């Protein structure tokens, strides 16, 4: 129990004590039992939408508002299946109808400023909005300029497709238009970035498309990092399913791209070597979403430092930051992590507004990657708070040498995971 | 994060309120730990743990069976593609909380 909670509590107890014998004890008791107040959640992705729903679940008397710019949300999970042609984009598009039906005010507007001291936010169209507690789940923004010409290059010539939607469809069209025998280049950003296994799942599912449609083609992953997520499981799967179609080039082998030339579809690395691609997927370096940066809530690396138990910002009281934007110890930047953080954040806020101590945090992540429609691998972990830092207490990656049956099951579970988590997040 | 100050205060209030029986009304946590723990399972196993195919339901089990299966996943006696990696992350006391919670769903 923090000092200020205890003080507030004693104030209430004082009031209760003063009226003892007058039969008015019921009011302060109820005030302690139920959280009340106005909580505004900004950002309707895995973090924000989950947080809004669990705030309402655990604090039914709370006034909860979700502010989200768009009227629908296209998930990054499973967008690689849209790229490879296995799924239509409508299958990964969700609206906010069920969240609204749960008694949460859903406001489609853009937040232009956060006034943490004045406990209000400014909206582009809707004036300002007051809060007792603010949760921000802004996702990522791109660190333009980390690779020369990156911002211009990704517009059309070398789409990033790292925020699902138009960019996903653009890359899909380019893959469809490519000749057989062409080269696809994927450029993962330097860590940390959203969805650590994402670029490698993408390579796998593009390989699946090429294997059946343009089998003479190649995929190069030109990587600024020395290692990558689920590395052994991916490499085993690539050999098994796609022979030598996918080649991974790590940082010290020439993987660090420093310049993009969208005009002639080339990339240059830090040795001065050039790679020429028919289709290039340039995924920019990343930082926390613009909103938290503008509000002065980011650290020198561009991410948000928070109390890893309550997700309250280190820079602004009563402002909580969850999801990809925050620094969350050992947790990867995934949709599942964001949803897990959202639940801990919601539990902390409901407890704080009720004058209670938050429950001991518990976090989990489960992340499946598809190699093909019938081949899945996973990483899973459980985390705890130790000395203020989120640490992993169990977990790991699918084993190398698993039977085909396990890979098939993991592909089935990947689809089950998607159905289940999106219904937990969006209702 | 100790709970003891609050328990002590509630004792005082119980005394002050002189047998009105009101101390009971705030004995409950605003968000019980079991709720938060269970919410981690619900992400994959569906609302109230009732399953989301092909993820099996985990509701309505005898608590002893629930704990036994989770411990068998954790120590490798029961084969699983992923539940060993989750089960190893929880203490026996936490498994009990989860088992009780989901047995009532």
Coordinates of C-alpha atoms in Angstrom, one line a residue:
Chain A
X1 CA 0.0 0.0 0.0
X2 CA 1.5 3.3 -1.0
X3 CA 1.6 6.1 1.5
X4 CA -0.9 8.3 -0.2
X5 CA -3.4 5.4 -0.4
X6 CA -3.1 4.9 3.3
X7 CA -3.6 8.6 3.9
X8 CA -6.7 8.7 1.8
X9 CA -7.9 5.6 3.6
X10 CA -7.4 7.1 7.0
X11 CA -9.3 10.1 6.0
X12 CA -12.3 8.0 5.1
X13 CA -11.9 6.0 8.3
X14 CA -11.8 9.3 10.2
X15 CA -15.1 10.3 8.7
X16 CA -16.5 6.9 9.5
X17 CA -15.3 7.1 13.1
X18 CA -16.9 10.5 13.5
X19 CA -20.3 9.3 12.6
X20 CA -20.1 6.0 14.6
X21 CA -23.4 5.5 16.4
X22 CA -25.3 7.7 13.9
X23 CA -26.0 4.8 11.7
X24 CA -24.2 6.3 8.7
X25 CA -21.4 3.9 8.3
X26 CA -22.6 2.4 5.1
X27 CA -21.4 5.2 2.8
X28 CA -17.7 5.1 3.4
X29 CA -17.8 1.3 3.4
X30 CA -19.3 1.3 -0.1
X31 CA -16.8 4.0 -1.3
X32 CA -14.0 1.6 -0.4
X33 CA -15.5 -1.4 -2.0
X34 CA -16.2 0.0 -5.4
X35 CA -13.9 1.9 -7.7
X36 CA -15.4 5.0 -9.2
X37 CA -14.0 7.8 -11.4
X38 CA -13.3 8.5 -15.0
X39 CA -10.8 6.5 -16.9
X40 CA -9.9 7.4 -20.5
X41 CA -8.1 4.9 -22.6
X42 CA -6.3 6.1 -25.7
X43 CA -5.7 3.6 -28.6
X44 CA -8.0 0.8 -29.5
X45 CA -5.5 -2.0 -30.3
X46 CA -4.6 -5.1 -28.3
X47 CA -3.5 -3.1 -25.3
X48 CA -6.1 -0.3 -25.2
X49 CA -9.2 -2.3 -26.1
X50 CA -8.3 -5.0 -23.6
X51 CA -7.7 -2.4 -20.9
X52 CA -11.0 -0.7 -21.5
X53 CA -12.9 -4.0 -21.4
X54 CA -11.2 -5.2 -18.2
X55 CA -11.6 -1.8 -16.4
X56 CA -15.3 -2.2 -17.0
X57 CA -15.3 -5.8 -16.0
X58 CA -13.6 -5.2 -12.7
X59 CA -14.9 -1.7 -12.1
X60 CA -18.5 -1.7 -13.4
X61 CA -19.1 1.6 -11.8
X62 CA -16.2 3.3 -13.6
X63 CA -16.9 5.8 -16.3
X64 CA -14.7 4.3 -19.1
X65 CA -14.0 6.0 -22.4
X66 CA -12.0 4.5 -25.3
X67 CA -10.6 7.1 -27.7
X68 CA -9.6 5.6 -31.1
X69 CA -9.0 7.4 -34.3
X70 CA -10.3 4.7 -36.7
X71 CA -13.7 3.0 -36.7
X72 CA -12.1 -0.4 -37.3
X73 CA -8.9 -2.2 -36.5
X74 CA -6.8 -4.4 -38.7
X75 CA -4.6 -6.7 -36.7
X76 CA -0.9 -7.2 -37.4
X77 CA -1.2 -10.9 -36.2
X78 CA -2.3 -12.9 -39.2
X79 CA -1.5 -10.1 -41.7
X80 CA 1.3 -12.2 -43.1
X81 CA -1.4 -14.7 -44.1
X82 CA -3.1 -11.8 -46.0
X83 CA 0.3 -11.1 -47.7
X84 CA 0.6 -14.7 -48.8
X85 CA -2.9 -14.9 -50.1
X86 CA -4.3 -17.4 -47.6
X87 CA -6.6 -14.9 -45.9
X88 CA -8.8 -12.0 -47.0
X89 CA -8.1 -8.7 -45.0
X90 CA -11.7 -8.6 -43.9
X91 CA -10.9 -11.7 -41.7
X92 CA -8.5 -9.7 -39.6
X93 CA -10.6 -6.5 -39.4
X94 CA -12.5 -5.8 -36.2
X95 CA -14.9 -3.1 -35.1
X96 CA -15.8 -1.5 -31.7
X97 CA -19.5 -2.4 -31.6
X98 CA -19.2 -5.0 -28.8
X99 CA -16.9 -2.8 -26.8
X100 CA -19.6 0.0 -27.0
X101 CA -22.3 -2.5 -26.1
X102 CA -20.4 -3.4 -22.9
X103 CA -21.1 0.1 -21.6
X104 CA -17.8 1.7 -22.7
X105 CA -18.0 5.1 -24.4
X106 CA -16.2 4.7 -27.7
X107 CA -15.1 8.0 -29.2
X108 CA -13.5 8.1 -32.7
X109 CA -11.2 11.0 -32.5
X110 CA -7.5 11.8 -32.5
X111 CA -5.7 12.9 -29.3
X112 CA -3.5 15.9 -30.1
X113 CA -2.1 16.6 -26.6
X114 CA -2.0 15.2 -23.1
X115 CA -2.0 17.6 -20.1
X116 CA -1.0 15.3 -17.4
X117 CA -0.9 18.0 -14.7
X118 CA -4.4 19.3 -15.6
X119 CA -5.6 15.7 -16.0
X120 CA -7.1 16.3 -19.5
X121 CA -6.5 15.4 -23.1
X122 CA -7.2 17.5 -26.2
X123 CA -9.0 16.0 -29.2
X124 CA -8.7 17.1 -32.8
X125 CA -12.5 17.4 -33.2
X126 CA -14.1 17.0 -29.8
X127 CA -12.5 19.7 -27.6
X128 CA -11.0 18.4 -24.4
X129 CA -11.7 15.5 -22.0
X130 CA -11.0 15.2 -18.3
X131 CA -9.8 12.1 -16.6
X132 CA -8.9 10.7 -13.2
X133 CA -6.7 8.1 -14.8
X134 CA -5.4 7.9 -18.3
X135 CA -4.2 4.8 -20.1
X136 CA -2.3 5.3 -23.3
X137 CA -1.6 2.4 -25.7
X138 CA -0.2 4.2 -28.7
X139 CA 1.7 1.4 -30.4
X140 CA 4.8 2.2 -32.4
X141 CA 6.1 5.0 -34.7
X142 CA 8.9 4.8 -37.1
X143 CA 12.3 6.3 -36.4
X144 CA 12.8 7.9 -39.8
X145 CA 16.3 8.5 -41.0
X146 CA 17.9 5.4 -39.4
X147 CA 18.2 4.2 -43.0
X148 CA 18.8 6.9 -45.6
X149 CA 15.7 7.5 -47.7
X150 CA 13.6 5.1 -45.6
X151 CA 10.5 7.4 -45.3
X152 CA 10.3 8.1 -49.0
X153 CA 11.1 4.4 -49.9
X154 CA 8.3 2.8 -47.9
X155 CA 5.5 4.9 -49.4
X156 CA 5.2 2.8 -52.5
X157 CA 8.5 1.2 -53.7
X158 CA 9.5 -0.7 -50.6
X159 CA 6.4 -1.0 -48.4
X160 CA 6.9 -1.7 -44.7
X161 CA 3.6 -3.4 -44.1
X162 CA 4.3 -3.2 -40.4
X163 CA 1.0 -1.5 -39.5
X164 CA -1.6 -3.7 -41.1
X165 CA -3.9 -2.3 -43.8
X166 CA -3.2 -0.5 -47.1
X167 CA 0.5 -1.3 -46.8
X168 CA -0.2 -5.0 -46.4
X169 CA -2.3 -5.0 -49.6
X170 CA 0.4 -3.0 -51.4
X171 CA 3.1 -5.6 -50.7
X172 CA 0.6 -8.4 -51.6
X173 CA 0.1 -6.8 -55.0
X174 CA 3.8 -6.5 -55.6
X175 CA 4.3 -10.1 -54.8
X176 CA 1.6 -11.1 -57.2
X177 CA 3.1 -9.0 -60.0
X178 CA 6.6 -10.3 -59.5
X179 CA 8.1 -12.6 -62.2
X180 CA 9.1 -16.2 -61.4
X181 CA 12.8 -16.2 -60.5
X182 CA 12.6 -12.8 -58.8
X183 CA 14.2 -11.8 -55.5
X184 CA 12.2 -10.7 -52.5
X185 CA 14.2 -8.8 -49.9
X186 CA 13.0 -8.4 -46.3
X187 CA 14.8 -5.9 -44.1
X188 CA 14.0 -6.3 -40.4
X189 CA 14.8 -3.3 -38.2
X190 CA 17.4 -3.3 -35.5
X191 CA 15.9 -4.4 -32.2
X192 CA 13.8 -3.5 -30.3
X193 CA 10.8 -3.7 -32.6
X194 CA 7.1 -4.8 -32.7
X195 CA 6.6 -8.5 -33.1
X196 CA 10.2 -9.9 -33.0
X197 CA 9.3 -13.1 -35.0
X198 CA 7.2 -11.2 -37.5
X199 CA 9.8 -10.7 -40.3
X200 CA 10.7 -14.4 -40.2
X201 CA 7.1 -15.6 -40.3
X202 CA 6.7 -13.2 -43.2
X203 CA 9.6 -14.8 -45.0
X204 CA 8.1 -18.2 -44.4
X205 CA 4.6 -17.4 -45.7
X206 CA 6.0 -15.5 -48.7
X207 CA 8.1 -18.6 -49.4
X208 CA 4.9 -20.7 -49.2
X209 CA 3.3 -18.5 -51.8
X210 CA 6.4 -18.5 -54.1
X211 CA 6.8 -22.3 -53.7
X212 CA 3.4 -22.9 -55.3
X213 CA 3.4 -20.0 -57.7
X214 CA 6.9 -18.8 -58.6
X215 CA 9.2 -21.6 -57.5
X216 CA 12.4 -20.2 -59.0
X217 CA 12.3 -17.2 -56.8
X218 CA 14.5 -16.3 -53.8
X219 CA 14.0 -14.6 -50.5
X220 CA 16.8 -12.7 -48.8
X221 CA 16.5 -11.5 -45.2
X222 CA 19.0 -8.8 -44.7
X223 CA 19.1 -8.4 -41.0
X224 CA 20.7 -5.6 -38.8
X225 CA 20.7 -8.1 -35.9
X226 CA 23.1 -10.9 -34.9
X227 CA 20.3 -13.3 -33.9
X228 CA 16.6 -13.5 -34.3
X229 CA 13.5 -14.7 -32.6
X230 CA 12.7 -18.5 -32.6
X231 CA 15.9 -18.8 -34.7
X232 CA 16.6 -22.6 -34.5
X233 CA 12.9 -23.5 -35.0
X234 CA 12.6 -21.2 -38.0
X235 CA 15.8 -22.4 -39.7
X236 CA 14.8 -26.1 -39.2
X237 CA 11.4 -25.3 -40.7
X238 CA 12.8 -23.4 -43.7
X239 CA 15.2 -26.3 -44.6
X240 CA 12.3 -28.8 -44.4
X241 CA 9.7 -26.8 -46.2
X242 CA 11.5 -24.5 -48.6
X243 CA 14.9 -26.0 -49.2
X244 CA 17.3 -23.1 -49.9
X245 CA 14.7 -20.6 -51.0
X246 CA 15.2 -18.4 -47.9
X247 CA 18.6 -17.0 -47.1
X248 CA 19.3 -15.1 -43.8
X249 CA 22.1 -12.6 -43.7
X250 CA 23.0 -11.4 -40.2
X251 CA 24.5 -8.1 -39.2
X252 CA 28.2 -8.9 -39.4
X253 CA 27.8 -10.8 -42.7
X254 CA 26.6 -7.6 -44.4
X255 CA 23.1 -7.4 -43.0
X256 CA 23.2 -3.7 -41.8
X257 CA 21.4 -1.6 -44.4
X258 CA 22.2 2.1 -44.3
X259 CA 20.7 3.4 -47.5
X260 CA 17.7 2.6 -49.7
X261 CA 17.4 3.7 -53.3
X262 CA 13.7 3.3 -54.3
X263 CA 14.4 4.5 -57.9
X264 CA 16.4 1.4 -58.9
X265 CA 15.2 -0.9 -56.1
X266 CA 18.5 -1.3 -54.4
X267 CA 19.7 -1.3 -50.8
X268 CA 23.2 -0.6 -49.6
X269 CA 24.9 -2.0 -46.5
X270 CA 27.5 -0.6 -44.2
X271 CA 30.3 -2.3 -46.3
X272 CA 29.0 -0.4 -49.4
X273 CA 27.7 -3.6 -51.0
X274 CA 24.4 -3.4 -53.0
X275 CA 21.4 -5.7 -52.9
X276 CA 18.9 -5.5 -55.8
X277 CA 15.4 -6.7 -55.2
X278 CA 12.3 -7.2 -57.4
X279 CA 10.1 -6.8 -54.3
X280 CA 11.5 -5.1 -51.1
X281 CA 9.9 -5.1 -47.7
X282 CA 11.7 -2.4 -45.8
X283 CA 10.7 -2.4 -42.1
X284 CA 11.9 0.9 -40.5
X285 CA 13.5 1.2 -37.1
X286 CA 11.0 1.9 -34.3
X287 CA 10.1 3.9 -31.3
X288 CA 6.9 4.6 -29.2
X289 CA 3.9 6.2 -30.9
X290 CA 4.0 9.9 -31.7
X291 CA 1.5 10.9 -29.1
X292 CA 3.6 9.9 -26.1
X293 CA 6.7 11.4 -27.7
X294 CA 4.9 14.8 -28.2
X295 CA 3.7 14.6 -24.6
X296 CA 7.2 14.2 -23.3
X297 CA 6.6 10.8 -21.9
X298 CA 9.4 8.9 -23.7
X299 CA 13.0 8.2 -22.6
X300 CA 16.2 8.9 -24.5
X301 CA 15.7 5.7 -26.6
X302 CA 12.2 6.7 -27.7
X303 CA 10.3 4.3 -25.5
X304 CA 8.2 4.9 -22.3
X305 CA 9.7 4.0 -18.9
X306 CA 6.9 2.9 -16.5
X307 CA 6.3 1.2 -13.1
X308 CA 6.2 -2.3 -14.4
X309 CA 3.6 -3.4 -11.9
X310 CA 1.0 -0.7 -12.5
X311 CA 2.3 0.7 -15.9
X312 CA 2.1 4.2 -14.5
X313 CA 4.5 6.5 -16.4
X314 CA 7.7 7.4 -14.7
X315 CA 7.2 10.9 -16.0
X316 CA 3.5 11.6 -15.3
X317 CA 1.4 10.6 -12.3
X318 CA -2.0 9.0 -13.2
X319 CA -0.9 8.4 -16.8
X320 CA -0.4 4.7 -17.5
X321 CA 1.3 3.5 -20.7
X322 CA 1.0 -0.1 -22.0
X323 CA 1.8 -2.2 -25.0
X324 CA 4.6 -1.9 -27.6
X325 CA 5.3 1.7 -26.5
X326 CA 6.4 0.8 -22.9
X327 CA 9.6 -0.8 -21.6
X328 CA 8.4 -4.0 -20.0
X329 CA 11.5 -5.9 -19.0
X330 CA 11.7 -9.3 -20.5
X331 CA 8.3 -9.1 -22.3
X332 CA 8.5 -8.9 -26.1
X333 CA 6.5 -6.3 -28.0
X334 CA 3.6 -8.5 -29.0
X335 CA -0.2 -8.2 -29.1
X336 CA -0.5 -10.9 -26.4
X337 CA 2.0 -9.0 -24.2
X338 CA 0.1 -5.8 -24.6
X339 CA -3.2 -7.5 -23.7
X340 CA -1.5 -9.1 -20.6
X341 CA -0.1 -5.7 -19.5
X342 CA -3.5 -4.2 -20.1
X343 CA -5.1 -6.6 -17.6
X344 CA -2.5 -5.9 -15.0
X345 CA -2.9 -2.2 -15.6
X346 CA -6.7 -2.4 -15.4
X347 CA -6.4 -4.4 -12.1
X348 CA -4.1 -1.8 -10.7
X349 CA -6.3 1.2 -11.7
X350 CA -9.5 -0.4 -10.3
X351 CA -7.7 -1.2 -7.1
X352 CA -6.1 2.3 -6.8
X353 CA -9.5 4.0 -7.4
X354 CA -11.1 1.8 -4.8
X355 CA -8.3 2.7 -2.3
X356 CA -7.1 -0.9 -2.3
X357 CA -3.7 -2.5 -3.1
X358 CA -3.4 -3.9 -6.6
X359 CA -3.2 -7.7 -6.8
X360 CA 0.3 -9.2 -7.3
X361 CA 1.0 -8.9 -11.1
X362 CA 1.1 -11.9 -13.4
X363 CA 2.0 -11.7 -17.0
X364 CA 2.1 -14.1 -19.9
X365 CA 2.9 -14.2 -23.6
X366 CA 2.0 -16.7 -26.3
X367 CA 3.1 -16.1 -29.8
X368 CA 2.6 -18.5 -32.7
X369 CA 4.3 -18.2 -36.1
X370 CA 3.1 -20.0 -39.2
X371 CA 5.7 -21.6 -41.5
X372 CA 2.9 -22.7 -43.8
X373 CA -0.8 -23.5 -43.4
X374 CA 0.0 -26.8 -41.6
X375 CA 3.2 -25.9 -39.8
X376 CA 3.3 -23.8 -36.7
X377 CA 5.9 -22.9 -34.1
X378 CA 5.5 -21.0 -30.9
X379 CA 7.1 -19.1 -28.1
X380 CA 5.4 -18.9 -24.7
X381 CA 6.4 -17.5 -21.3
X382 CA 5.1 -16.5 -17.9
X383 CA 6.6 -13.5 -16.2
X384 CA 6.7 -11.9 -12.7
X385 CA 7.7 -8.7 -11.2
X386 CA 11.1 -9.0 -9.4
X387 CA 12.7 -5.9 -7.8
X388 CA 10.5 -3.7 -10.0
X389 CA 11.5 -5.5 -13.2
X390 CA 9.4 -8.0 -15.3
X391 CA 11.4 -11.2 -15.5
X392 CA 10.7 -14.5 -17.2
X393 CA 10.0 -17.4 -14.9
X394 CA 9.1 -20.1 -17.4
X395 CA 8.8 -20.6 -21.1
X396 CA 10.7 -21.1 -24.3
X397 CA 10.4 -21.9 -28.0
X398 CA 9.0 -25.0 -29.7
X399 CA 11.7 -27.7 -29.8
X400 CA 13.8 -28.5 -32.8
X401 CA 13.0 -32.1 -33.9
X402 CA 9.3 -32.0 -33.1
X403 CA 7.1 -34.5 -35.0
X404 CA 5.0 -33.2 -38.0
X405 CA 2.0 -33.8 -35.8
X406 CA 3.2 -31.2 -33.3
X407 CA 3.8 -28.7 -36.1
X408 CA 0.3 -29.4 -37.5
X409 CA -1.2 -28.9 -34.0
X410 CA 0.7 -25.7 -33.5
X411 CA -0.8 -24.4 -36.7
X412 CA -4.3 -25.3 -35.5
X413 CA -3.6 -23.7 -32.2
X414 CA -2.3 -20.5 -33.9
X415 CA -5.7 -20.1 -35.5
X416 CA -7.4 -20.9 -32.2
X417 CA -5.3 -18.3 -30.5
X418 CA -6.3 -15.7 -33.0
X419 CA -10.0 -16.4 -32.6
X420 CA -9.8 -16.5 -28.8
X421 CA -7.6 -13.4 -28.2
X422 CA -9.5 -11.2 -30.6
X423 CA -12.7 -12.1 -28.9
X424 CA -11.1 -11.2 -25.5
X425 CA -9.8 -7.9 -26.9
X426 CA -12.8 -6.8 -29.1
X427 CA -15.7 -8.7 -27.5
Chain B
X1 CA 2.7 -4.0 -1.0
X2 CA 1.9 -5.6 2.4
X3 CA -1.7 -6.1 3.2
X4 CA -1.2 -5.9 7.0
X5 CA -1.9 -2.2 7.5
X6 CA -5.3 -2.5 5.9
X7 CA -6.2 -5.6 7.9
X8 CA -5.2 -3.8 11.1
X9 CA -7.3 -0.8 10.2
X10 CA -10.3 -3.0 9.3
X11 CA -10.0 -4.5 12.8
X12 CA -10.2 -1.1 14.3
X13 CA -13.2 -0.2 12.3
X14 CA -14.9 -3.5 13.3
X15 CA -14.4 -2.4 16.9
X16 CA -15.6 1.1 16.2
X17 CA -18.7 0.0 14.4
X18 CA -19.6 -2.1 17.4
X19 CA -21.1 -5.2 16.0
X20 CA -22.8 -3.6 13.0
X21 CA -21.2 -6.3 11.0
X22 CA -19.9 -3.8 8.4
X23 CA -16.3 -4.8 8.4
X24 CA -17.3 -7.7 6.1
X25 CA -18.3 -5.4 3.2
X26 CA -14.7 -4.4 2.5
X27 CA -12.9 -7.6 3.3
X28 CA -13.1 -8.4 -0.5
X29 CA -10.3 -7.2 -2.7
X30 CA -11.2 -4.7 -5.4
X31 CA -9.7 -7.1 -7.9
X32 CA -9.0 -10.6 -6.4
X33 CA -5.7 -12.2 -7.4
X34 CA -7.6 -15.2 -8.8
X35 CA -9.4 -12.9 -11.3
X36 CA -6.2 -11.5 -12.6
X37 CA -4.5 -14.9 -12.8
X38 CA -7.5 -16.4 -14.6
X39 CA -7.5 -13.6 -17.1
X40 CA -4.2 -14.8 -18.3
X41 CA -5.8 -18.2 -19.2
X42 CA -8.9 -16.7 -20.8
X43 CA -6.8 -15.1 -23.5
X44 CA -6.5 -18.5 -25.2
X45 CA -9.1 -20.6 -23.4
X46 CA -12.1 -18.4 -24.1
X47 CA -14.5 -16.4 -21.9
X48 CA -14.7 -18.0 -18.4
X49 CA -12.4 -20.7 -19.7
X50 CA -15.2 -22.3 -21.6
X51 CA -12.9 -23.2 -24.6
X52 CA -12.3 -21.7 -28.0
X53 CA -11.8 -24.5 -30.4
X54 CA -9.3 -26.1 -30.8
X55 CA -8.3 -24.7 -27.4
X56 CA -10.0 -26.9 -24.9
X57 CA -12.3 -25.7 -22.1
X58 CA -10.7 -25.5 -18.7
X59 CA -13.9 -24.8 -16.8
X60 CA -16.0 -27.1 -14.6
X61 CA -13.2 -29.4 -13.7
X62 CA -12.6 -30.9 -10.2
X63 CA -9.9 -28.6 -8.6
X64 CA -7.8 -31.7 -7.8
X65 CA -7.9 -32.8 -11.5
X66 CA -7.0 -29.3 -12.7
X67 CA -4.0 -29.1 -10.4
X68 CA -2.9 -32.7 -11.3
X69 CA -3.0 -32.0 -15.0
X70 CA -1.1 -28.7 -14.7
X71 CA 1.6 -30.3 -12.6
X72 CA 1.8 -33.2 -15.1
X73 CA 2.3 -30.7 -17.9
X74 CA 4.9 -28.9 -15.8
X75 CA 7.0 -32.0 -15.1
X76 CA 6.6 -33.6 -18.5
X77 CA 4.5 -36.6 -17.5
X78 CA 1.7 -35.4 -19.8
X79 CA 2.7 -34.4 -23.3
X80 CA 1.6 -31.1 -24.7
X81 CA 2.8 -28.7 -27.4
X82 CA 2.7 -25.6 -25.2
X83 CA 1.2 -26.0 -21.7
X84 CA 4.5 -27.2 -20.1
X85 CA 5.9 -23.8 -20.8
X86 CA 3.0 -22.1 -19.1
X87 CA 2.4 -24.6 -16.2
X88 CA 6.0 -24.3 -15.0
X89 CA 5.4 -20.5 -14.4
X90 CA 2.9 -20.9 -11.5
X91 CA 3.2 -21.9 -7.9
X92 CA 1.1 -24.6 -6.3
X93 CA -0.8 -21.9 -4.4
X94 CA -1.6 -20.1 -7.7
X95 CA -2.6 -23.4 -9.3
X96 CA -5.1 -23.9 -6.4
X97 CA -6.5 -20.4 -6.9
X98 CA -7.0 -21.1 -10.6
X99 CA -8.4 -24.5 -10.1
X100 CA -11.0 -23.2 -7.6
X101 CA -11.8 -20.3 -9.9
X102 CA -12.4 -22.3 -13.1
X103 CA -14.2 -25.1 -11.2
X104 CA -17.0 -22.6 -10.6
X105 CA -17.3 -21.3 -14.2

